[in-house]
GROMACS .gro file of C-alpha atoms in nm:
model
   76
    1MET     CA    1  -1.272   3.807   8.159
    2ARG     CA    2  -1.017   3.760   7.887
    3TYR     CA    3  -1.014   3.926   7.545
    4VAL     CA    4  -0.878   3.747   7.241
    5TRP     CA    5  -0.770   3.950   6.941
    6LEU     CA    6  -0.857   3.784   6.614
    7PRO     CA    7  -0.713   3.903   6.283
    8ILE     CA    8  -0.965   4.007   6.020
    9HIS     CA    9  -0.935   3.793   5.711
   10PRO     CA   10  -0.839   4.016   5.414
   11LYS     CA   11  -1.089   3.847   5.184
   12ASN     CA   12  -1.382   3.916   5.412
   13ARG     CA   13  -1.590   4.125   5.171
   14TYR     CA   14  -1.809   4.285   5.436
   15THR     CA   15  -1.523   4.444   5.628
   16THR     CA   16  -1.351   4.548   5.305
   17ILE     CA   17  -1.664   4.724   5.178
   18MET     CA   18  -1.724   4.894   5.510
   19LYS     CA   19  -1.372   5.034   5.513
   20GLU     CA   20  -1.385   5.164   5.156
   21ASN     CA   21  -1.737   5.306   5.126
   22SER     CA   22  -1.942   5.527   5.352
   23LEU     CA   23  -2.309   5.464   5.418
   24SER     CA   24  -2.408   5.753   5.192
   25GLN     CA   25  -2.227   5.584   4.904
   26THR     CA   26  -2.372   5.236   4.954
   27ASN     CA   27  -2.729   5.297   5.074
   28ARG     CA   28  -2.959   5.344   4.774
   29HIS     CA   29  -3.185   5.577   4.972
   30LEU     CA   30  -2.897   5.809   5.060
   31LYS     CA   31  -2.729   5.831   4.718
   32ASN     CA   32  -2.971   6.105   4.608
   33PRO     CA   33  -2.878   6.411   4.821
   34VAL     CA   34  -3.226   6.566   4.801
   35LYS     CA   35  -3.394   6.244   4.914
   36ALA     CA   36  -3.129   6.195   5.184
   37GLN     CA   37  -3.200   6.543   5.321
   38GLN     CA   38  -3.573   6.467   5.326
   39LEU     CA   39  -3.510   6.144   5.515
   40VAL     CA   40  -3.291   6.320   5.771
   41THR     CA   41  -3.559   6.585   5.818
   42ARG     CA   42  -3.826   6.317   5.864
   43SER     CA   43  -3.609   6.134   6.116
   44ILE     CA   44  -3.547   6.448   6.322
   45ALA     CA   45  -3.915   6.545   6.302
   46SER     CA   46  -4.043   6.204   6.409
   47SER     CA   47  -3.804   6.188   6.705
   48THR     CA   48  -3.905   6.537   6.812
   49ALA     CA   49  -4.274   6.455   6.766
   50ILE     CA   50  -4.243   6.160   7.003
   51GLU     CA   51  -4.087   6.382   7.267
   52THR     CA   52  -4.311   6.687   7.223
   53GLY     CA   53  -4.641   6.543   7.099
   54GLU     CA   54  -4.642   6.789   6.808
   55PRO     CA   55  -4.739   6.654   6.462
   56ILE     CA   56  -4.450   6.540   6.240
   57ALA     CA   57  -4.565   6.755   5.946
   58VAL     CA   58  -4.556   7.073   6.157
   59ILE     CA   59  -4.205   6.998   6.281
   60GLU     CA   60  -4.087   6.919   5.927
   61GLN     CA   61  -4.217   7.258   5.810
   62LYS     CA   62  -4.030   7.433   6.090
   63ILE     CA   63  -3.706   7.250   6.006
   64ASN     CA   64  -3.741   7.331   5.635
   65ARG     CA   65  -3.809   7.699   5.712
   66LEU     CA   66  -3.500   7.715   5.932
   67ARG     CA   67  -3.285   7.553   5.663
   68SER     CA   68  -3.408   7.792   5.394
   69ALA     CA   69  -3.355   8.092   5.623
   70VAL     CA   70  -2.996   7.985   5.691
   71SER     CA   71  -2.923   7.953   5.319
   72ARG     CA   72  -3.045   8.312   5.260
   73VAL     CA   73  -2.807   8.462   5.515
   74ALA     CA   74  -2.515   8.640   5.346
   75LEU     CA   75  -2.182   8.639   5.523
   76ALA     CA   76  -1.952   8.940   5.504
   0.00000   0.00000   0.00000
């Protein structure tokens, strides 16, 4: 098997955008930090629900409780 290295054309808009902007800056669903956090929570909960059989809503509540508990902890 032989690999051939091809130069990326500088005017290729897709590669230029991908280098300059992160997904959180370009994805309209992730631009709002509150909504982005909700989507991450839903993603984690649904993956966990598939593995454990527990309802997504219950897992989301547990995740949200853990996050709020962590924010209340005061560091010395």
